[in-house]
Structures are given as structure tokens and as C-alpha cells.
């Protein structure tokens, strides 16, 4: 399961469920459909990747992504 959760109220805004053969990154990739400009998205370092970043940023939402300490920008 992957979900978009509103931090203040803990309301689930959207969620994707699948079997154990579907990875978390795949599920998260389906969630940008629920975002709007001006929303702030916080994501964990396990979701680091250009395709997800591009999909989420295309919604107009603001992004704050954690990255591993050893990440490099190449």
C-alpha cells in the first residue's frame, strides 16, 4: 500500500493497494493524480528518483524529498 495522507488531520487523500509482487515505487507513481498546485508533498528517501520527482512536480505541488546522506547529483 502507498498513500497520500494529510498531515494535520491524518485523512487519507488517496491510496493504491496491490499484491506483494507490486513494488512501493510503482504504487507511489500512481498517486500524483490527487495532487494540486500549492500542496506540499513530503517523501521518504526510499522514493528518490527522477521519474517520481518529475511526475509529482508536474502537478504543481511543492516537494520536500528526503535523500540518503551518500546521494550524489551526477
PDB file of N, CA, C and O in Angstrom:
ATOM      1  N   UNK A   1       0.834  -1.171   0.000  1.00  0.00           N
ATOM      2  CA  UNK A   1       0.000   0.000   0.000  1.00  0.00           C
ATOM      3  C   UNK A   1       0.879   1.234   0.000  1.00  0.00           C
ATOM      4  O   UNK A   1       1.917   1.282   0.650  1.00  0.00           O
ATOM      5  N   UNK A   2       0.449   2.227  -0.740  1.00  0.00           N
ATOM      6  CA  UNK A   2       1.066   3.551  -0.708  1.00  0.00           C
ATOM      7  C   UNK A   2      -0.078   4.548  -0.579  1.00  0.00           C
ATOM      8  O   UNK A   2      -1.147   4.350  -1.163  1.00  0.00           O
ATOM      9  N   UNK A   3       0.123   5.592   0.193  1.00  0.00           N
ATOM     10  CA  UNK A   3      -0.966   6.539   0.435  1.00  0.00           C
ATOM     11  C   UNK A   3      -0.467   7.967   0.522  1.00  0.00           C
ATOM     12  O   UNK A   3       0.670   8.220   0.913  1.00  0.00           O
ATOM     13  N   UNK A   4      -1.349   8.888   0.150  1.00  0.00           N
ATOM     14  CA  UNK A   4      -1.156  10.313   0.412  1.00  0.00           C
ATOM     15  C   UNK A   4      -1.997  10.626   1.639  1.00  0.00           C
ATOM     16  O   UNK A   4      -3.209  10.389   1.643  1.00  0.00           O
ATOM     17  N   UNK A   5      -1.351  11.138   2.673  1.00  0.00           N
ATOM     18  CA  UNK A   5      -2.041  11.397   3.929  1.00  0.00           C
ATOM     19  C   UNK A   5      -1.848  12.865   4.303  1.00  0.00           C
ATOM     20  O   UNK A   5      -0.734  13.384   4.277  1.00  0.00           O
ATOM     21  N   UNK A   6      -2.925  13.527   4.661  1.00  0.00           N
ATOM     22  CA  UNK A   6      -2.873  14.918   5.106  1.00  0.00           C
ATOM     23  C   UNK A   6      -2.308  14.919   6.520  1.00  0.00           C
ATOM     24  O   UNK A   6      -2.819  14.226   7.399  1.00  0.00           O
ATOM     25  N   UNK A   7      -1.243  15.684   6.726  1.00  0.00           N
ATOM     26  CA  UNK A   7      -0.523  15.621   7.997  1.00  0.00           C
ATOM     27  C   UNK A   7      -1.341  16.156   9.171  1.00  0.00           C
ATOM     28  O   UNK A   7      -1.357  15.551  10.237  1.00  0.00           O
ATOM     29  N   UNK A   8      -2.052  17.232   9.008  1.00  0.00           N
ATOM     30  CA  UNK A   8      -2.781  17.826  10.126  1.00  0.00           C
ATOM     31  C   UNK A   8      -3.913  16.957  10.651  1.00  0.00           C
ATOM     32  O   UNK A   8      -4.108  16.818  11.850  1.00  0.00           O
ATOM     33  N   UNK A   9      -4.669  16.361   9.738  1.00  0.00           N
ATOM     34  CA  UNK A   9      -5.852  15.592  10.142  1.00  0.00           C
ATOM     35  C   UNK A   9      -5.665  14.081  10.034  1.00  0.00           C
ATOM     36  O   UNK A   9      -6.530  13.322  10.469  1.00  0.00           O
ATOM     37  N   UNK A  10      -4.576  13.644   9.436  1.00  0.00           N
ATOM     38  CA  UNK A  10      -4.322  12.228   9.150  1.00  0.00           C
ATOM     39  C   UNK A  10      -5.346  11.636   8.184  1.00  0.00           C
ATOM     40  O   UNK A  10      -5.516  10.418   8.105  1.00  0.00           O
ATOM     41  N   UNK A  11      -6.034  12.474   7.435  1.00  0.00           N
ATOM     42  CA  UNK A  11      -7.002  11.990   6.446  1.00  0.00           C
ATOM     43  C   UNK A  11      -6.262  11.388   5.257  1.00  0.00           C
ATOM     44  O   UNK A  11      -5.291  11.958   4.760  1.00  0.00           O
ATOM     45  N   UNK A  12      -6.708  10.243   4.799  1.00  0.00           N
ATOM     46  CA  UNK A  12      -6.131   9.612   3.615  1.00  0.00           C
ATOM     47  C   UNK A  12      -6.752  10.275   2.393  1.00  0.00           C
ATOM     48  O   UNK A  12      -7.964  10.204   2.183  1.00  0.00           O
ATOM     49  N   UNK A  13      -5.918  10.932   1.591  1.00  0.00           N
ATOM     50  CA  UNK A  13      -6.384  11.642   0.401  1.00  0.00           C
ATOM     51  C   UNK A  13      -6.475  10.723  -0.813  1.00  0.00           C
ATOM     52  O   UNK A  13      -7.295  10.920  -1.696  1.00  0.00           O
ATOM     53  N   UNK A  14      -5.592   9.732  -0.871  1.00  0.00           N
ATOM     54  CA  UNK A  14      -5.576   8.769  -1.963  1.00  0.00           C
ATOM     55  C   UNK A  14      -4.729   7.585  -1.510  1.00  0.00           C
ATOM     56  O   UNK A  14      -3.850   7.742  -0.660  1.00  0.00           O
ATOM     57  N   UNK A  15      -4.990   6.427  -2.073  1.00  0.00           N
ATOM     58  CA  UNK A  15      -4.201   5.245  -1.738  1.00  0.00           C
ATOM     59  C   UNK A  15      -4.221   4.285  -2.913  1.00  0.00           C
ATOM     60  O   UNK A  15      -5.158   4.269  -3.709  1.00  0.00           O
ATOM     61  N   UNK A  16      -3.174   3.510  -3.016  1.00  0.00           N
ATOM     62  CA  UNK A  16      -3.051   2.447  -4.012  1.00  0.00           C
ATOM     63  C   UNK A  16      -2.734   1.156  -3.286  1.00  0.00           C
ATOM     64  O   UNK A  16      -1.827   1.118  -2.450  1.00  0.00           O
ATOM     65  N   UNK A  17      -3.469   0.127  -3.591  1.00  0.00           N
ATOM     66  CA  UNK A  17      -3.256  -1.188  -2.996  1.00  0.00           C
ATOM     67  C   UNK A  17      -2.936  -2.184  -4.104  1.00  0.00           C
ATOM     68  O   UNK A  17      -3.484  -2.101  -5.200  1.00  0.00           O
ATOM     69  N   UNK A  18      -2.057  -3.113  -3.788  1.00  0.00           N
ATOM     70  CA  UNK A  18      -1.736  -4.172  -4.745  1.00  0.00           C
ATOM     71  C   UNK A  18      -1.146  -5.347  -3.985  1.00  0.00           C
ATOM     72  O   UNK A  18      -0.872  -5.243  -2.781  1.00  0.00           O
ATOM     73  N   UNK A  19      -0.934  -6.421  -4.694  1.00  0.00           N
ATOM     74  CA  UNK A  19      -0.347  -7.606  -4.096  1.00  0.00           C
ATOM     75  C   UNK A  19       1.131  -7.426  -3.807  1.00  0.00           C
ATOM     76  O   UNK A  19       1.738  -6.410  -4.147  1.00  0.00           O
ATOM     77  N   UNK A  20       1.721  -8.431  -3.214  1.00  0.00           N
ATOM     78  CA  UNK A  20       3.114  -8.352  -2.781  1.00  0.00           C
ATOM     79  C   UNK A  20       4.101  -8.310  -3.941  1.00  0.00           C
ATOM     80  O   UNK A  20       5.273  -7.992  -3.735  1.00  0.00           O
ATOM     81  N   UNK A  21       3.675  -8.559  -5.145  1.00  0.00           N
ATOM     82  CA  UNK A  21       4.580  -8.507  -6.298  1.00  0.00           C
ATOM     83  C   UNK A  21       4.657  -7.117  -6.921  1.00  0.00           C
ATOM     84  O   UNK A  21       5.403  -6.915  -7.878  1.00  0.00           O
ATOM     85  N   UNK A  22       3.884  -6.191  -6.421  1.00  0.00           N
ATOM     86  CA  UNK A  22       3.907  -4.814  -6.923  1.00  0.00           C
ATOM     87  C   UNK A  22       4.694  -3.962  -5.937  1.00  0.00           C
ATOM     88  O   UNK A  22       4.352  -3.902  -4.759  1.00  0.00           O
ATOM     89  N   UNK A  23       5.739  -3.328  -6.415  1.00  0.00           N
ATOM     90  CA  UNK A  23       6.613  -2.549  -5.547  1.00  0.00           C
ATOM     91  C   UNK A  23       6.011  -1.228  -5.107  1.00  0.00           C
ATOM     92  O   UNK A  23       5.117  -0.668  -5.762  1.00  0.00           O
ATOM     93  N   UNK A  24       6.538  -0.712  -4.002  1.00  0.00           N
ATOM     94  CA  UNK A  24       6.059   0.549  -3.439  1.00  0.00           C
ATOM     95  C   UNK A  24       6.244   1.709  -4.414  1.00  0.00           C
ATOM     96  O   UNK A  24       5.374   2.564  -4.535  1.00  0.00           O
ATOM     97  N   UNK A  25       7.357   1.744  -5.134  1.00  0.00           N
ATOM     98  CA  UNK A  25       7.600   2.838  -6.074  1.00  0.00           C
ATOM     99  C   UNK A  25       6.552   2.841  -7.184  1.00  0.00           C
ATOM    100  O   UNK A  25       6.078   3.897  -7.597  1.00  0.00           O
ATOM    101  N   UNK A  26       6.156   1.667  -7.639  1.00  0.00           N
ATOM    102  CA  UNK A  26       5.096   1.575  -8.648  1.00  0.00           C
ATOM    103  C   UNK A  26       3.788   2.153  -8.114  1.00  0.00           C
ATOM    104  O   UNK A  26       3.106   2.920  -8.804  1.00  0.00           O
ATOM    105  N   UNK A  27       3.445   1.800  -6.892  1.00  0.00           N
ATOM    106  CA  UNK A  27       2.211   2.301  -6.291  1.00  0.00           C
ATOM    107  C   UNK A  27       2.259   3.809  -6.096  1.00  0.00           C
ATOM    108  O   UNK A  27       1.297   4.519  -6.386  1.00  0.00           O
ATOM    109  N   UNK A  28       3.372   4.303  -5.604  1.00  0.00           N
ATOM    110  CA  UNK A  28       3.516   5.744  -5.379  1.00  0.00           C
ATOM    111  C   UNK A  28       3.405   6.500  -6.701  1.00  0.00           C
ATOM    112  O   UNK A  28       2.843   7.599  -6.753  1.00  0.00           O
ATOM    113  N   UNK A  29       3.895   5.913  -7.777  1.00  0.00           N
ATOM    114  CA  UNK A  29       3.827   6.551  -9.085  1.00  0.00           C
ATOM    115  C   UNK A  29       2.415   6.807  -9.575  1.00  0.00           C
ATOM    116  O   UNK A  29       2.210   7.602 -10.490  1.00  0.00           O
ATOM    117  N   UNK A  30       1.435   6.194  -8.961  1.00  0.00           N
ATOM    118  CA  UNK A  30       0.034   6.402  -9.342  1.00  0.00           C
ATOM    119  C   UNK A  30      -0.646   7.519  -8.546  1.00  0.00           C
ATOM    120  O   UNK A  30      -1.769   7.915  -8.852  1.00  0.00           O
ATOM    121  N   UNK A  31       0.012   8.039  -7.538  1.00  0.00           N
ATOM    122  CA  UNK A  31      -0.611   8.998  -6.629  1.00  0.00           C
ATOM    123  C   UNK A  31      -0.598  10.463  -7.077  1.00  0.00           C
ATOM    124  O   UNK A  31      -1.411  11.247  -6.582  1.00  0.00           O
ATOM    125  N   UNK A  32       0.258  10.872  -7.990  1.00  0.00           N
ATOM    126  CA  UNK A  32       0.225  12.291  -8.383  1.00  0.00           C
ATOM    127  C   UNK A  32      -1.131  12.763  -8.896  1.00  0.00           C
ATOM    128  O   UNK A  32      -1.438  13.951  -8.857  1.00  0.00           O
ATOM    129  N   UNK A  33      -1.977  11.851  -9.336  1.00  0.00           N
ATOM    130  CA  UNK A  33      -3.317  12.215  -9.842  1.00  0.00           C
ATOM    131  C   UNK A  33      -4.131  13.005  -8.823  1.00  0.00           C
ATOM    132  O   UNK A  33      -5.062  13.706  -9.178  1.00  0.00           O
ATOM    133  N   UNK A  34      -3.784  12.890  -7.548  1.00  0.00           N
ATOM    134  CA  UNK A  34      -4.571  13.528  -6.493  1.00  0.00           C
ATOM    135  C   UNK A  34      -3.975  14.828  -5.984  1.00  0.00           C
ATOM    136  O   UNK A  34      -4.489  15.397  -5.032  1.00  0.00           O
ATOM    137  N   UNK A  35      -2.907  15.280  -6.603  1.00  0.00           N
ATOM    138  CA  UNK A  35      -2.232  16.493  -6.122  1.00  0.00           C
ATOM    139  C   UNK A  35      -2.634  17.722  -6.913  1.00  0.00           C
ATOM    140  O   UNK A  35      -3.008  17.633  -8.081  1.00  0.00           O
ATOM    141  N   UNK A  36      -2.534  18.860  -6.257  1.00  0.00           N
ATOM    142  CA  UNK A  36      -2.872  20.145  -6.866  1.00  0.00           C
ATOM    143  C   UNK A  36      -1.760  21.151  -6.562  1.00  0.00           C
ATOM    144  O   UNK A  36      -1.019  20.989  -5.586  1.00  0.00           O
ATOM    145  N   UNK A  37      -1.671  22.205  -7.369  1.00  0.00           N
ATOM    146  CA  UNK A  37      -0.676  23.242  -7.089  1.00  0.00           C
ATOM    147  C   UNK A  37      -0.844  23.801  -5.678  1.00  0.00           C
ATOM    148  O   UNK A  37      -1.963  23.956  -5.184  1.00  0.00           O
ATOM    149  N   UNK A  38       0.278  24.066  -5.042  1.00  0.00           N
ATOM    150  CA  UNK A  38       0.273  24.651  -3.711  1.00  0.00           C
ATOM    151  C   UNK A  38       0.297  23.643  -2.577  1.00  0.00           C
ATOM    152  O   UNK A  38       0.539  23.996  -1.432  1.00  0.00           O
ATOM    153  N   UNK A  39       0.051  22.372  -2.867  1.00  0.00           N
ATOM    154  CA  UNK A  39       0.144  21.355  -1.818  1.00  0.00           C
ATOM    155  C   UNK A  39       1.622  21.029  -1.593  1.00  0.00           C
ATOM    156  O   UNK A  39       2.438  21.147  -2.504  1.00  0.00           O
ATOM    157  N   UNK A  40       1.951  20.622  -0.393  1.00  0.00           N
ATOM    158  CA  UNK A  40       3.314  20.236  -0.059  1.00  0.00           C
ATOM    159  C   UNK A  40       3.374  18.724   0.098  1.00  0.00           C
ATOM    160  O   UNK A  40       2.604  18.149   0.865  1.00  0.00           O
ATOM    161  N   UNK A  41       4.279  18.087  -0.628  1.00  0.00           N
ATOM    162  CA  UNK A  41       4.442  16.641  -0.577  1.00  0.00           C
ATOM    163  C   UNK A  41       5.763  16.319   0.116  1.00  0.00           C
ATOM    164  O   UNK A  41       6.819  16.785  -0.300  1.00  0.00           O
ATOM    165  N   UNK A  42       5.681  15.533   1.176  1.00  0.00           N
ATOM    166  CA  UNK A  42       6.867  15.054   1.877  1.00  0.00           C
ATOM    167  C   UNK A  42       7.061  13.597   1.485  1.00  0.00           C
ATOM    168  O   UNK A  42       6.106  12.823   1.512  1.00  0.00           O
ATOM    169  N   UNK A  43       8.275  13.228   1.130  1.00  0.00           N
ATOM    170  CA  UNK A  43       8.528  11.842   0.724  1.00  0.00           C
ATOM    171  C   UNK A  43       9.802  11.324   1.370  1.00  0.00           C
ATOM    172  O   UNK A  43      10.746  12.071   1.603  1.00  0.00           O
ATOM    173  N   UNK A  44       9.807  10.039   1.609  1.00  0.00           N
ATOM    174  CA  UNK A  44      10.938   9.386   2.243  1.00  0.00           C
ATOM    175  C   UNK A  44      12.058   9.123   1.235  1.00  0.00           C
ATOM    176  O   UNK A  44      11.837   9.099   0.025  1.00  0.00           O
ATOM    177  N   UNK A  45      13.251   8.897   1.733  1.00  0.00           N
ATOM    178  CA  UNK A  45      14.420   8.702   0.878  1.00  0.00           C
ATOM    179  C   UNK A  45      14.333   7.467  -0.010  1.00  0.00           C
ATOM    180  O   UNK A  45      15.015   7.378  -1.014  1.00  0.00           O
ATOM    181  N   UNK A  46      13.495   6.506   0.342  1.00  0.00           N
ATOM    182  CA  UNK A  46      13.357   5.317  -0.495  1.00  0.00           C
ATOM    183  C   UNK A  46      12.663   5.629  -1.826  1.00  0.00           C
ATOM    184  O   UNK A  46      12.662   4.809  -2.727  1.00  0.00           O
ATOM    185  N   UNK A  47      12.077   6.804  -1.949  1.00  0.00           N
ATOM    186  CA  UNK A  47      11.351   7.180  -3.166  1.00  0.00           C
ATOM    187  C   UNK A  47      12.156   8.107  -4.062  1.00  0.00           C
ATOM    188  O   UNK A  47      11.625   8.693  -4.998  1.00  0.00           O
ATOM    189  N   UNK A  48      13.437   8.218  -3.776  1.00  0.00           N
ATOM    190  CA  UNK A  48      14.301   9.079  -4.571  1.00  0.00           C
ATOM    191  C   UNK A  48      14.409   8.547  -5.995  1.00  0.00           C
ATOM    192  O   UNK A  48      14.674   7.367  -6.206  1.00  0.00           O
ATOM    193  N   UNK A  49      14.180   9.404  -6.954  1.00  0.00           N
ATOM    194  CA  UNK A  49      14.313   9.024  -8.360  1.00  0.00           C
ATOM    195  C   UNK A  49      13.721  10.091  -9.258  1.00  0.00           C
ATOM    196  O   UNK A  49      12.726  10.732  -8.918  1.00  0.00           O
ATOM    197  N   UNK A  50      14.337  10.290 -10.393  1.00  0.00           N
ATOM    198  CA  UNK A  50      13.904  11.335 -11.327  1.00  0.00           C
ATOM    199  C   UNK A  50      12.483  11.115 -11.832  1.00  0.00           C
ATOM    200  O   UNK A  50      11.691  12.053 -11.851  1.00  0.00           O
ATOM    201  N   UNK A  51      12.093   9.903 -12.245  1.00  0.00           N
ATOM    202  CA  UNK A  51      10.730   9.740 -12.766  1.00  0.00           C
ATOM    203  C   UNK A  51       9.641  10.123 -11.752  1.00  0.00           C
ATOM    204  O   UNK A  51       8.668  10.794 -12.106  1.00  0.00           O
ATOM    205  N   UNK A  52       9.800   9.706 -10.501  1.00  0.00           N
ATOM    206  CA  UNK A  52       8.805  10.082  -9.487  1.00  0.00           C
ATOM    207  C   UNK A  52       8.832  11.580  -9.240  1.00  0.00           C
ATOM    208  O   UNK A  52       7.791  12.223  -9.118  1.00  0.00           O
ATOM    209  N   UNK A  53      10.018  12.152  -9.126  1.00  0.00           N
ATOM    210  CA  UNK A  53      10.145  13.598  -8.905  1.00  0.00           C
ATOM    211  C   UNK A  53       9.437  14.356 -10.028  1.00  0.00           C
ATOM    212  O   UNK A  53       8.678  15.287  -9.778  1.00  0.00           O
ATOM    213  N   UNK A  54       9.671  13.960 -11.260  1.00  0.00           N
ATOM    214  CA  UNK A  54       9.047  14.638 -12.395  1.00  0.00           C
ATOM    215  C   UNK A  54       7.532  14.490 -12.369  1.00  0.00           C
ATOM    216  O   UNK A  54       6.800  15.449 -12.628  1.00  0.00           O
ATOM    217  N   UNK A  55       7.048  13.312 -12.052  1.00  0.00           N
ATOM    218  CA  UNK A  55       5.597  13.086 -12.010  1.00  0.00           C
ATOM    219  C   UNK A  55       4.938  13.940 -10.938  1.00  0.00           C
ATOM    220  O   UNK A  55       3.881  14.539 -11.163  1.00  0.00           O
ATOM    221  N   UNK A  56       5.545  14.017  -9.780  1.00  0.00           N
ATOM    222  CA  UNK A  56       4.968  14.806  -8.697  1.00  0.00           C
ATOM    223  C   UNK A  56       5.117  16.304  -8.952  1.00  0.00           C
ATOM    224  O   UNK A  56       4.200  17.074  -8.687  1.00  0.00           O
ATOM    225  N   UNK A  57       6.252  16.735  -9.471  1.00  0.00           N
ATOM    226  CA  UNK A  57       6.444  18.169  -9.708  1.00  0.00           C
ATOM    227  C   UNK A  57       5.557  18.676 -10.841  1.00  0.00           C
ATOM    228  O   UNK A  57       5.175  19.851 -10.854  1.00  0.00           O
ATOM    229  N   UNK A  58       5.187  17.816 -11.780  1.00  0.00           N
ATOM    230  CA  UNK A  58       4.305  18.218 -12.883  1.00  0.00           C
ATOM    231  C   UNK A  58       2.915  18.610 -12.397  1.00  0.00           C
ATOM    232  O   UNK A  58       2.175  19.288 -13.107  1.00  0.00           O
ATOM    233  N   UNK A  59       2.553  18.224 -11.185  1.00  0.00           N
ATOM    234  CA  UNK A  59       1.235  18.561 -10.642  1.00  0.00           C
ATOM    235  C   UNK A  59       1.170  19.994 -10.128  1.00  0.00           C
ATOM    236  O   UNK A  59       0.092  20.497  -9.846  1.00  0.00           O
ATOM    237  N   UNK A  60       2.326  20.631  -9.973  1.00  0.00           N
ATOM    238  CA  UNK A  60       2.367  21.970  -9.396  1.00  0.00           C
ATOM    239  C   UNK A  60       2.513  21.958  -7.883  1.00  0.00           C
ATOM    240  O   UNK A  60       2.613  22.999  -7.260  1.00  0.00           O
ATOM    241  N   UNK A  61       2.521  20.767  -7.302  1.00  0.00           N
ATOM    242  CA  UNK A  61       2.715  20.652  -5.851  1.00  0.00           C
ATOM    243  C   UNK A  61       4.165  20.988  -5.508  1.00  0.00           C
ATOM    244  O   UNK A  61       5.064  20.850  -6.342  1.00  0.00           O
ATOM    245  N   UNK A  62       4.385  21.436  -4.294  1.00  0.00           N
ATOM    246  CA  UNK A  62       5.736  21.687  -3.798  1.00  0.00           C
ATOM    247  C   UNK A  62       6.260  20.394  -3.184  1.00  0.00           C
ATOM    248  O   UNK A  62       5.512  19.663  -2.527  1.00  0.00           O
ATOM    249  N   UNK A  63       7.539  20.101  -3.412  1.00  0.00           N
ATOM    250  CA  UNK A  63       8.100  18.818  -2.983  1.00  0.00           C
ATOM    251  C   UNK A  63       9.218  19.009  -1.968  1.00  0.00           C
ATOM    252  O   UNK A  63      10.059  19.877  -2.111  1.00  0.00           O
ATOM    253  N   UNK A  64       9.211  18.161  -0.972  1.00  0.00           N
ATOM    254  CA  UNK A  64      10.289  18.084   0.012  1.00  0.00           C
ATOM    255  C   UNK A  64      10.609  16.604   0.163  1.00  0.00           C
ATOM    256  O   UNK A  64       9.844  15.845   0.747  1.00  0.00           O
ATOM    257  N   UNK A  65      11.720  16.183  -0.439  1.00  0.00           N
ATOM    258  CA  UNK A  65      12.105  14.783  -0.511  1.00  0.00           C
ATOM    259  C   UNK A  65      13.328  14.563   0.367  1.00  0.00           C
ATOM    260  O   UNK A  65      14.302  15.294   0.254  1.00  0.00           O
ATOM    261  N   UNK A  66      13.297  13.560   1.203  1.00  0.00           N
ATOM    262  CA  UNK A  66      14.496  13.161   1.937  1.00  0.00           C
ATOM    263  C   UNK A  66      15.386  12.384   0.992  1.00  0.00           C
ATOM    264  O   UNK A  66      14.900  11.641   0.140  1.00  0.00           O
ATOM    265  N   UNK A  67      16.688  12.552   1.138  1.00  0.00           N
ATOM    266  CA  UNK A  67      17.630  11.792   0.302  1.00  0.00           C
ATOM    267  C   UNK A  67      18.675  11.144   1.209  1.00  0.00           C
ATOM    268  O   UNK A  67      18.963  11.649   2.302  1.00  0.00           O
ATOM    269  N   UNK A  68      19.242  10.030   0.791  1.00  0.00           N
ATOM    270  CA  UNK A  68      20.294   9.398   1.575  1.00  0.00           C
ATOM    271  C   UNK A  68      21.503  10.327   1.695  1.00  0.00           C
ATOM    272  O   UNK A  68      21.783  11.118   0.800  1.00  0.00           O
ATOM    273  N   UNK A  69      22.220  10.201   2.781  1.00  0.00           N
ATOM    274  CA  UNK A  69      23.415  11.044   3.003  1.00  0.00           C
ATOM    275  C   UNK A  69      24.460  10.846   1.915  1.00  0.00           C
ATOM    276  O   UNK A  69      25.202  11.775   1.612  1.00  0.00           O
ATOM    277  N   UNK A  70      24.506   9.672   1.324  1.00  0.00           N
ATOM    278  CA  UNK A  70      25.525   9.400   0.309  1.00  0.00           C
ATOM    279  C   UNK A  70      25.023   9.607  -1.124  1.00  0.00           C
ATOM    280  O   UNK A  70      25.663   9.189  -2.076  1.00  0.00           O
ATOM    281  N   UNK A  71      23.892  10.290  -1.302  1.00  0.00           N
ATOM    282  CA  UNK A  71      23.361  10.551  -2.643  1.00  0.00           C
ATOM    283  C   UNK A  71      24.257  11.547  -3.366  1.00  0.00           C
ATOM    284  O   UNK A  71      24.824  12.454  -2.770  1.00  0.00           O
ATOM    285  N   UNK A  72      24.392  11.354  -4.661  1.00  0.00           N
ATOM    286  CA  UNK A  72      25.184  12.291  -5.457  1.00  0.00           C
ATOM    287  C   UNK A  72      24.332  12.793  -6.605  1.00  0.00           C
ATOM    288  O   UNK A  72      23.401  12.140  -7.054  1.00  0.00           O
ATOM    289  N   UNK A  73      24.654  13.975  -7.073  1.00  0.00           N
ATOM    290  CA  UNK A  73      23.945  14.579  -8.207  1.00  0.00           C
ATOM    291  C   UNK A  73      24.861  14.479  -9.426  1.00  0.00           C
ATOM    292  O   UNK A  73      25.717  15.326  -9.626  1.00  0.00           O
ATOM    293  N   UNK A  74      24.673  13.431 -10.196  1.00  0.00           N
ATOM    294  CA  UNK A  74      25.517  13.250 -11.375  1.00  0.00           C
ATOM    295  C   UNK A  74      24.708  13.445 -12.619  1.00  0.00           C
ATOM    296  O   UNK A  74      23.596  13.185 -12.721  1.00  0.00           O
TER     297      UNK A  74
END
